[in-house]
PDB file of C-alpha atoms in Angstrom:
ATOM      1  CA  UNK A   1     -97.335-157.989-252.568  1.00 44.00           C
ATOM      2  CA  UNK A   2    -100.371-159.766-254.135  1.00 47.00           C
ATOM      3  CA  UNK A   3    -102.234-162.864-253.284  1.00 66.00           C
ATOM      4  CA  UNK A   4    -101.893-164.348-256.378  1.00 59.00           C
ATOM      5  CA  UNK A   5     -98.241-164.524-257.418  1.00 72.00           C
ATOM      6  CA  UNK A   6     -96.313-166.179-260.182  1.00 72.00           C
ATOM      7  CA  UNK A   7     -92.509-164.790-260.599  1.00 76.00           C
ATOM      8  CA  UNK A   8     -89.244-166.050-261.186  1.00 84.00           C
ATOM      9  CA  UNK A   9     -86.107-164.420-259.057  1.00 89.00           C
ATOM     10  CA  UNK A  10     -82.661-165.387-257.822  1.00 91.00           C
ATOM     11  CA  UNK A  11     -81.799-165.747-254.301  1.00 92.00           C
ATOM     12  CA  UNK A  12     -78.940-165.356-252.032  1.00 93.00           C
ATOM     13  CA  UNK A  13     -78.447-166.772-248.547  1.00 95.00           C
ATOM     14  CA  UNK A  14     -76.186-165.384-246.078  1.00 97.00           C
ATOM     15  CA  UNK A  15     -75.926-166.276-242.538  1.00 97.00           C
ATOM     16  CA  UNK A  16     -75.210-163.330-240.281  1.00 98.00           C
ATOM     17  CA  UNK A  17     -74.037-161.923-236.902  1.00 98.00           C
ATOM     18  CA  UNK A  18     -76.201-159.271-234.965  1.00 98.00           C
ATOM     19  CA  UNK A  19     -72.651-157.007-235.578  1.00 98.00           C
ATOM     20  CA  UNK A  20     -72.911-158.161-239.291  1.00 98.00           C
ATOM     21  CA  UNK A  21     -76.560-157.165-239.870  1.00 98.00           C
ATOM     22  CA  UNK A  22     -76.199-153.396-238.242  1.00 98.00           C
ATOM     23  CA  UNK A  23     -73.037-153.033-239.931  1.00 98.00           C
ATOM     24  CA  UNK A  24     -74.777-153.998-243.265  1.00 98.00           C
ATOM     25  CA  UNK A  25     -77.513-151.641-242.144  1.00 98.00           C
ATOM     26  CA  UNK A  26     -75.678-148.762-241.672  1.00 98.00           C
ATOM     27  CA  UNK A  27     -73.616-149.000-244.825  1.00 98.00           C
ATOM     28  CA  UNK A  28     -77.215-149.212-246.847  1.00 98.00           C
ATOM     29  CA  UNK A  29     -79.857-148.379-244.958  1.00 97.00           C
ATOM     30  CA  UNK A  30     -80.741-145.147-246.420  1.00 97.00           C
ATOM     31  CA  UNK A  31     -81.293-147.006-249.599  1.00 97.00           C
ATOM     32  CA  UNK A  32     -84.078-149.057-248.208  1.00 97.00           C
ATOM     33  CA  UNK A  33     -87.513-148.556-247.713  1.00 96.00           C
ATOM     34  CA  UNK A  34     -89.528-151.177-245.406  1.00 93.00           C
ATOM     35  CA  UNK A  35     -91.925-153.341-247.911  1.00 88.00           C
ATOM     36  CA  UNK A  36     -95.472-154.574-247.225  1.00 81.00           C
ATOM     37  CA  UNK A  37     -95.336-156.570-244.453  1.00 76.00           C
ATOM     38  CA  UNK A  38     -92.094-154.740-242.735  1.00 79.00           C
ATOM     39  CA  UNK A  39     -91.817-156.847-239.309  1.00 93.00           C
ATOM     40  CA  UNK A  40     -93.968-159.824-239.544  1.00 96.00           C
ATOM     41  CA  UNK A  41     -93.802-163.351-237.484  1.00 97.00           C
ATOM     42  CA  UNK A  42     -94.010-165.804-240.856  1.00 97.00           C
ATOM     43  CA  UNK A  43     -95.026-168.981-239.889  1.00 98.00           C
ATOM     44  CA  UNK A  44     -94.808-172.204-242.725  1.00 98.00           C
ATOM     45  CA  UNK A  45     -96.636-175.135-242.450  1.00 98.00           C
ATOM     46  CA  UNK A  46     -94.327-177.930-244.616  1.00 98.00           C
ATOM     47  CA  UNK A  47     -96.298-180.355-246.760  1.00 98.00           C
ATOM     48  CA  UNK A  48     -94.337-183.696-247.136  1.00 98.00           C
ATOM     49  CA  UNK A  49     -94.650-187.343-247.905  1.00 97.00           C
ATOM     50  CA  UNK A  50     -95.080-189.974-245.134  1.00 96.00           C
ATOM     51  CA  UNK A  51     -91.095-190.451-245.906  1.00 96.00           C
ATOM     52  CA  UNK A  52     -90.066-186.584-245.791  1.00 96.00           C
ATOM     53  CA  UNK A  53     -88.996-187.080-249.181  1.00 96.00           C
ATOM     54  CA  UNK A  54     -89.629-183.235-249.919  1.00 95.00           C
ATOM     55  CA  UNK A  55     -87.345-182.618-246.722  1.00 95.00           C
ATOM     56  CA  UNK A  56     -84.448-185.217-247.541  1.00 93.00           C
ATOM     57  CA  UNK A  57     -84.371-183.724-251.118  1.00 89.00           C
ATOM     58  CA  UNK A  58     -83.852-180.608-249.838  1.00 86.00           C
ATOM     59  CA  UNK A  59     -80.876-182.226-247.168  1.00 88.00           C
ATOM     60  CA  UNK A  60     -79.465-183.578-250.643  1.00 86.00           C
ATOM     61  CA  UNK A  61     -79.551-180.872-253.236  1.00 79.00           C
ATOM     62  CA  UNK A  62     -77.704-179.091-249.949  1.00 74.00           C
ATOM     63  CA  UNK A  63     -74.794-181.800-250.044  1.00 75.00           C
ATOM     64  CA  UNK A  64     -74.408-182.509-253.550  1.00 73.00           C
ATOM     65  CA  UNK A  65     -75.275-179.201-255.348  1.00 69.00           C
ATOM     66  CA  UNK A  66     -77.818-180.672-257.228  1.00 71.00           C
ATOM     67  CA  UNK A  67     -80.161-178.207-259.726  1.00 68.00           C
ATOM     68  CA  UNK A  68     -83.222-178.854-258.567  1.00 83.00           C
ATOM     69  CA  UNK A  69     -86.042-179.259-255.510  1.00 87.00           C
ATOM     70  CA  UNK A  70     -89.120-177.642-254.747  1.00 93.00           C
ATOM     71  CA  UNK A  71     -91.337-177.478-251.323  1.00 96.00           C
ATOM     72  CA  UNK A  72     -95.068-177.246-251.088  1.00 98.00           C
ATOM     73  CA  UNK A  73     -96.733-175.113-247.937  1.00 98.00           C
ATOM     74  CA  UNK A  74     -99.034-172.909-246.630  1.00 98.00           C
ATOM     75  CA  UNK A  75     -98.278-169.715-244.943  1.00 97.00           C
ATOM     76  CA  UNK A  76     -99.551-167.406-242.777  1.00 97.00           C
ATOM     77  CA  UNK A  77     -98.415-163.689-241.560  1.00 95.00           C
ATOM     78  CA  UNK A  78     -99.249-163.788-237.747  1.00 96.00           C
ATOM     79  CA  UNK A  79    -101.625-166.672-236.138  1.00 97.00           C
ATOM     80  CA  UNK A  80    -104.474-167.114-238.371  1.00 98.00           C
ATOM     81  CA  UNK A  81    -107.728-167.585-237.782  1.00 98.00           C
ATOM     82  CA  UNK A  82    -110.088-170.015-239.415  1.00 97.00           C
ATOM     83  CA  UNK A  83    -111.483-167.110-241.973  1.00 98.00           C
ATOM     84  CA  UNK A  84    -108.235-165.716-242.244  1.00 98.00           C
ATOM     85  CA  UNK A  85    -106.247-165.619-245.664  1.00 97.00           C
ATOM     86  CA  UNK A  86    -103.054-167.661-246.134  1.00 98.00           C
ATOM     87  CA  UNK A  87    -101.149-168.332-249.437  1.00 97.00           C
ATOM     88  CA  UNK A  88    -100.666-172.086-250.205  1.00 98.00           C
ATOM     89  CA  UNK A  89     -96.992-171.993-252.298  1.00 97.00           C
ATOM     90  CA  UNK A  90     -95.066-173.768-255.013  1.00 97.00           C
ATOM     91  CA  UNK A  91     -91.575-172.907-254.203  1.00 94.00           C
ATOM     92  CA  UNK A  92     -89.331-174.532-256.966  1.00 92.00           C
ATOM     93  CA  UNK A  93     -85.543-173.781-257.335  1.00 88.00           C
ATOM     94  CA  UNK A  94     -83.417-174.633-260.440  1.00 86.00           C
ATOM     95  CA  UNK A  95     -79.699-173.883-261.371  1.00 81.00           C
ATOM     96  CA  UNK A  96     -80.143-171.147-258.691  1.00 77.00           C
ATOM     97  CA  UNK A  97     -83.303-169.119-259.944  1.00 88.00           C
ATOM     98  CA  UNK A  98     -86.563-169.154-257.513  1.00 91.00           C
ATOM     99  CA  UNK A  99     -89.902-170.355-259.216  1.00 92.00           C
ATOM    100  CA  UNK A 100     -92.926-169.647-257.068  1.00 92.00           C
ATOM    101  CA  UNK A 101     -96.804-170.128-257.569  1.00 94.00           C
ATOM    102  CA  UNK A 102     -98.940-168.770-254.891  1.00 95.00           C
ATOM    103  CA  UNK A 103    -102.558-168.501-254.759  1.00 96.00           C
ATOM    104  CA  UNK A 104    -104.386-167.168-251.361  1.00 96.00           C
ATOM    105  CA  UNK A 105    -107.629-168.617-249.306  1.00 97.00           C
ATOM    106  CA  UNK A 106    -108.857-168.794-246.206  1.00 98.00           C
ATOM    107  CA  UNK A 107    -107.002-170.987-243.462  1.00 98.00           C
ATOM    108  CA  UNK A 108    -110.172-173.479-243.604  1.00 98.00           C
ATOM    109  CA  UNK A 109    -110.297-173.956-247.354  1.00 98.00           C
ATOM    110  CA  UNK A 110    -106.647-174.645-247.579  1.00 98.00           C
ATOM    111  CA  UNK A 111    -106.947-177.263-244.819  1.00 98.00           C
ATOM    112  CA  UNK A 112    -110.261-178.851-246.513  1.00 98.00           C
ATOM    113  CA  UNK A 113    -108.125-179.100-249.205  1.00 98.00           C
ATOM    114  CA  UNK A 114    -104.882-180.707-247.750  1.00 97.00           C
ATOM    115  CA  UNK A 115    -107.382-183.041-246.260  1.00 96.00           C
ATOM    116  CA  UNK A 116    -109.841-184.001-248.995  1.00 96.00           C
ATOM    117  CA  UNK A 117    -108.064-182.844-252.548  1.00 96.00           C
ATOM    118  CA  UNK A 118    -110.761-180.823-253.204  1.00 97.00           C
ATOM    119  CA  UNK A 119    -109.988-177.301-254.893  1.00 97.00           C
ATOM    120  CA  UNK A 120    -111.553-174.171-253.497  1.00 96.00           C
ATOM    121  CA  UNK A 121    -111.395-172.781-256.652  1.00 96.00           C
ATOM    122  CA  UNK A 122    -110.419-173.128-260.107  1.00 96.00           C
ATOM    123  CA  UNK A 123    -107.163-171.051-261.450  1.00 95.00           C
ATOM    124  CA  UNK A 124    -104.207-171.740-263.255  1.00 95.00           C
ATOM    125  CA  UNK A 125    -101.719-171.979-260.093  1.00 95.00           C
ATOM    126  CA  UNK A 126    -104.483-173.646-258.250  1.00 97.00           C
ATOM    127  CA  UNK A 127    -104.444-176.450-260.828  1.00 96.00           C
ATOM    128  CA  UNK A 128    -100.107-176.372-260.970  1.00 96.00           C
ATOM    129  CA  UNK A 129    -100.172-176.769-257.316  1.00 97.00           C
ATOM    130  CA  UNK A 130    -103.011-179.597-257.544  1.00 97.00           C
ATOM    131  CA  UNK A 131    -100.701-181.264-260.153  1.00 97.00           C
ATOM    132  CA  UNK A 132     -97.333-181.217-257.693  1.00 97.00           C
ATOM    133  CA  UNK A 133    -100.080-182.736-254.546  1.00 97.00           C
ATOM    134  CA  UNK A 134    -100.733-185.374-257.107  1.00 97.00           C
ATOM    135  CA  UNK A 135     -96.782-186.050-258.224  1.00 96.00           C
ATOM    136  CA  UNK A 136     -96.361-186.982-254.890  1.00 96.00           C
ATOM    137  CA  UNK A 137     -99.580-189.133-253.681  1.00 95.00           C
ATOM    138  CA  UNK A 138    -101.244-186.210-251.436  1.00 94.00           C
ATOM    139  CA  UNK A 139     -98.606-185.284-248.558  1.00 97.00           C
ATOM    140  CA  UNK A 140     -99.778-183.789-245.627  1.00 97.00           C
ATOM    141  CA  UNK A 141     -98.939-181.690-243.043  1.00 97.00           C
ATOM    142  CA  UNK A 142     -95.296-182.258-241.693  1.00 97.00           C
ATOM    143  CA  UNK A 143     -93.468-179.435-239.863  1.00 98.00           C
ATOM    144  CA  UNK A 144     -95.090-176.299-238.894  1.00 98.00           C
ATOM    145  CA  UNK A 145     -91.254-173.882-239.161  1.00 98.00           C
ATOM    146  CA  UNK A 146     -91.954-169.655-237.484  1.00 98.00           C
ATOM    147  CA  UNK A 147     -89.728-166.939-237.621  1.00 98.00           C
ATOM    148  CA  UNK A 148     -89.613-163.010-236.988  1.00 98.00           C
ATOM    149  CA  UNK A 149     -88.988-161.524-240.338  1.00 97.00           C
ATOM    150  CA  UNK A 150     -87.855-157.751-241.708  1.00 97.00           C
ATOM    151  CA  UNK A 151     -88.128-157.162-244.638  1.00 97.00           C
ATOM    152  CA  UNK A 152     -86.826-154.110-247.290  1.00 97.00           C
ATOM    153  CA  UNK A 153     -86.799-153.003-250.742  1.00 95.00           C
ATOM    154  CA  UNK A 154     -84.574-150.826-252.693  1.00 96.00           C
ATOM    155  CA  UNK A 155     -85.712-147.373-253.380  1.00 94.00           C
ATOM    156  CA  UNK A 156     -86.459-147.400-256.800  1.00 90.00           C
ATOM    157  CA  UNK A 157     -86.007-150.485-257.184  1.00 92.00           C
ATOM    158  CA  UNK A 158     -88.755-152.783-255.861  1.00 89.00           C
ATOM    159  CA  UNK A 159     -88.121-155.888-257.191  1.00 91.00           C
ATOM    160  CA  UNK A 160     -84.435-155.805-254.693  1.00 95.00           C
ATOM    161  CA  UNK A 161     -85.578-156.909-251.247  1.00 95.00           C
ATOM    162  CA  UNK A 162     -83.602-158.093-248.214  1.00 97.00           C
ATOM    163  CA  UNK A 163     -85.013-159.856-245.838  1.00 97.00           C
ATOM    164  CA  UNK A 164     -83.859-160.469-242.369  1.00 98.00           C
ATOM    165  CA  UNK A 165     -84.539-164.051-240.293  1.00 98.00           C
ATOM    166  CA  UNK A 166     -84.423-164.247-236.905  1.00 98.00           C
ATOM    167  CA  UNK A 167     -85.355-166.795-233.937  1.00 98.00           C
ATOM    168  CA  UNK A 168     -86.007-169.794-236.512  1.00 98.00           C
ATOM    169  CA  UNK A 169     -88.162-171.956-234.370  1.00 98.00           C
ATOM    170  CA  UNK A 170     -89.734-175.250-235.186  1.00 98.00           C
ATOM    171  CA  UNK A 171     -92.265-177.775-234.317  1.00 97.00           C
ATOM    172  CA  UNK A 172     -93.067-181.273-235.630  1.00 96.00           C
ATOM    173  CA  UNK A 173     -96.536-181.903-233.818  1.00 94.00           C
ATOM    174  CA  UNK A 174     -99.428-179.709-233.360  1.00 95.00           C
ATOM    175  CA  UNK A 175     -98.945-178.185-236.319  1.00 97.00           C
ATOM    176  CA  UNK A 176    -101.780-176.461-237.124  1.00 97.00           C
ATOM    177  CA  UNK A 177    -101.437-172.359-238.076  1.00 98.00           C
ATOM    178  CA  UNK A 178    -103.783-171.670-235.796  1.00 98.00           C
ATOM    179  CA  UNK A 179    -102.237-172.886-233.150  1.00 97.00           C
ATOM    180  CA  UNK A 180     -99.868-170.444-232.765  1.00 97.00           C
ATOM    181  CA  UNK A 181     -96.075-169.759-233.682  1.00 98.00           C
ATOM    182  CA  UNK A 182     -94.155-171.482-230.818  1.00 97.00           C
ATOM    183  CA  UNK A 183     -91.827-174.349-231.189  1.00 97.00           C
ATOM    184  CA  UNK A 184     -87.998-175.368-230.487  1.00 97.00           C
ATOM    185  CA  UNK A 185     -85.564-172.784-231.243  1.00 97.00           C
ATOM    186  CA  UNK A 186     -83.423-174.140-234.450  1.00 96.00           C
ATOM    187  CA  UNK A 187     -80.691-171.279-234.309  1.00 94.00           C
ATOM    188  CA  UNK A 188     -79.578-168.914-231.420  1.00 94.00           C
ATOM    189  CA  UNK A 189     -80.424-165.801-230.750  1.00 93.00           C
ATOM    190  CA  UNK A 190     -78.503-163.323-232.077  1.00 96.00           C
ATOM    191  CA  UNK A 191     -78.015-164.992-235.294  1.00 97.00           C
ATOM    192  CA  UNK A 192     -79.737-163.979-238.614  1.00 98.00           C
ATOM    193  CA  UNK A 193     -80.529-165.352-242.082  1.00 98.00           C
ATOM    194  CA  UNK A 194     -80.510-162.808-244.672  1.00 98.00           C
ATOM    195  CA  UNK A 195     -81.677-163.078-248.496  1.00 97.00           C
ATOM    196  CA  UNK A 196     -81.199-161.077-250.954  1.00 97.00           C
ATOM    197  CA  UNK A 197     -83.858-161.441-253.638  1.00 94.00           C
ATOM    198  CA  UNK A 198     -83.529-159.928-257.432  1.00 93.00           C
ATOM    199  CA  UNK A 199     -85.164-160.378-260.606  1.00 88.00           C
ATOM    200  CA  UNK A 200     -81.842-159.706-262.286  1.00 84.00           C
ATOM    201  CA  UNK A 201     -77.950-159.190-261.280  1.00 86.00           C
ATOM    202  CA  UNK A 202     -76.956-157.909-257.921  1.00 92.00           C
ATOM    203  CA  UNK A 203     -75.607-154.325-257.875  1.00 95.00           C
ATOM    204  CA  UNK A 204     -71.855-153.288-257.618  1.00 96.00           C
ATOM    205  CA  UNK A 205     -73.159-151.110-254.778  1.00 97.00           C
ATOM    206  CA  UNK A 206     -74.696-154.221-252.951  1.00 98.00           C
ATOM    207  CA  UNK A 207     -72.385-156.028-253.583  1.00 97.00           C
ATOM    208  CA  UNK A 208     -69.243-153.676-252.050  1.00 98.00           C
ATOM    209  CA  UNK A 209     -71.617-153.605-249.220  1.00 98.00           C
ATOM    210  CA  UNK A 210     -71.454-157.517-248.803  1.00 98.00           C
ATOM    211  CA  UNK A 211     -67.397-157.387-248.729  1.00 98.00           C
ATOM    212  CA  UNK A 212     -66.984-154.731-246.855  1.00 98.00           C
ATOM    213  CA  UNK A 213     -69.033-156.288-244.129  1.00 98.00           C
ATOM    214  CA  UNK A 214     -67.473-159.380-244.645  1.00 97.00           C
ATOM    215  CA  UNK A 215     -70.362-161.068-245.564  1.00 98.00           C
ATOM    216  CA  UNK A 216     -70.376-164.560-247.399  1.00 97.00           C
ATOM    217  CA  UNK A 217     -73.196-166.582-249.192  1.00 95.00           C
ATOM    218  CA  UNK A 218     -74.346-169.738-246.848  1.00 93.00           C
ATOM    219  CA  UNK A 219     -76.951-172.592-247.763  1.00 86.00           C
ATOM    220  CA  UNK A 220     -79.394-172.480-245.396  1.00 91.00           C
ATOM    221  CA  UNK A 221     -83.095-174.541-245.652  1.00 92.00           C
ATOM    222  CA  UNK A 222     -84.901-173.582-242.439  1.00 95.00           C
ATOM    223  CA  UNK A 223     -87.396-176.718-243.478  1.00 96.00           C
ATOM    224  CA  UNK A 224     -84.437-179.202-243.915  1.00 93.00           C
ATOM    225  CA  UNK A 225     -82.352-177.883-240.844  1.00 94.00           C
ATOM    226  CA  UNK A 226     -85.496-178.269-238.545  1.00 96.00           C
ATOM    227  CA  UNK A 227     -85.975-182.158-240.151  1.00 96.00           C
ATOM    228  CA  UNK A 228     -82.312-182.898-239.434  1.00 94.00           C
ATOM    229  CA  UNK A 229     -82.811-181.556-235.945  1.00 95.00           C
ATOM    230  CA  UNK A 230     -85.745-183.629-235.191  1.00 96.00           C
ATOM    231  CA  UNK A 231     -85.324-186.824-236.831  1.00 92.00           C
ATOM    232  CA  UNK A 232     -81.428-186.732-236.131  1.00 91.00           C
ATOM    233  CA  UNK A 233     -80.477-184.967-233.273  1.00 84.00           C
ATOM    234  CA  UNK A 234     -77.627-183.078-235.566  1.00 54.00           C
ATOM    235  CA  UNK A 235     -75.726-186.161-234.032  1.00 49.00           C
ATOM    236  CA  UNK A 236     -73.513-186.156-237.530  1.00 46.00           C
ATOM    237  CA  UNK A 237     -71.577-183.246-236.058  1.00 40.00           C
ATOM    238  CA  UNK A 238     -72.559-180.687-238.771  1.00 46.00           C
ATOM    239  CA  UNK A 239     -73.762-177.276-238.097  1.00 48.00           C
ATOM    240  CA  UNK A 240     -77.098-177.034-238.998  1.00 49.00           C
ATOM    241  CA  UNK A 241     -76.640-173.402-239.482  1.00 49.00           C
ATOM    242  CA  UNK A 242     -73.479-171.427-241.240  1.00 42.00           C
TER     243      UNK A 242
END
């Protein structure tokens, strides 16, 4: 995995049982090979409006299928440091296909940044990134989201990964990197979100694998579900999860 990172991918979201996931595991596993990072805690620091509009597009694309919506955020592998590197992200999705722009610093030059507009450094994603902070009148920093992650790739085929989500955990305040990855637990234990990222069509094997575990896609925004959560309590009765 590099710092800097432009690619274009699908992804699939499925949300799975503990008996699901080492079911899944056993049917595949020897086909997988643990990627760079393996088992990491990821935690994502959410940039957003004064409004959440970034977070209630997300809530809305969810309920009305719509093509389009994008996140900015900064995130770290572990608990960062000040001199640490972290990879401030462009996540755009449209009709289904993952656009990302990534471009690493340290934890203190992305935070000068979020704070004063002014670019470390000059690049081509730096500047694409500048241009969506600019779109929508500087956000700032709005939900800090952690989770434990593992993560695969297909033998011999590196550009298949699967990653595994577990203890999603959120918190609106304090939401600095370096403070940690604590926060209020968004889905219960036990319970995973898996994706399946490809640059191209899913394979029959994979896919076999999927049914015979009885395994379904699920939308899932771990950025959206912690905002409904706060803000709302989940008091409209939906799951937030599944």
């Amino acid at each position: 995995m590099t710092d800097t990172m432009i690619f274009r991918r699908m992804e699939k979201k499925y949300v799975i049982s503990q008996r699901q996931k080492d079911r899944l595991l056993n049917v595949i596993g020897e086909r997988l090979t643990p990627d760079e990072y393996g088992e990491s805690t990821i935690c994502s620091l959410y940039i957003d409006t004064p409004d959440c509009l970034l977070a209630r597009n997300s809530i809305e694309a969810k309920e009305t299928n719509a093509a389009y919506k994008e996140k900015l955020r900064l995130r770290s592998y572990g608990t960062p440091g000040r001199n640490d590197k972290v990879f401030l992200e462009l996540k755009k999705k449209y009709d289904g296909v993952v656009y990302k722009r990534r471009e690493s610093m340290t934890l203190s030059e992305a935070m000068n940044y979020l704070v004063t507009g002014s670019k470390p450094f000059e690049s081509q994603i730096m500047n694409e990134i500048d241009y969506a902070m600019k779109f929508y009148r500087h956000p700032a920093p709005a939900m800090t989201v952690c989770y434990e992650r593992t993560a695969y790739y297909v033998k011999n085929m590196p550009a298949l990964r699967i990653t595994f989500d577990s203890s999603v955990r959120y918190r609106p305040n304090d939401t600095a990197l370096e403070e940690g990855s604590h926060g209020k637990l968004l889905i219960p234990d036990g319970v995973y979100i898996m994706e399946i990222k490809t640059d191209g069509v899913m394979p029959p094997w994979l896919s076999g694998a999927l049914g015979l575990c009885e395994i379904l896609p699920a939308s899932f925004s771990k950025y959206g579900s912690a905002y409904v959560d706060y803000y709302f309590g989940n008091r409209k009765g939906d799951k937030i999860y599944g």
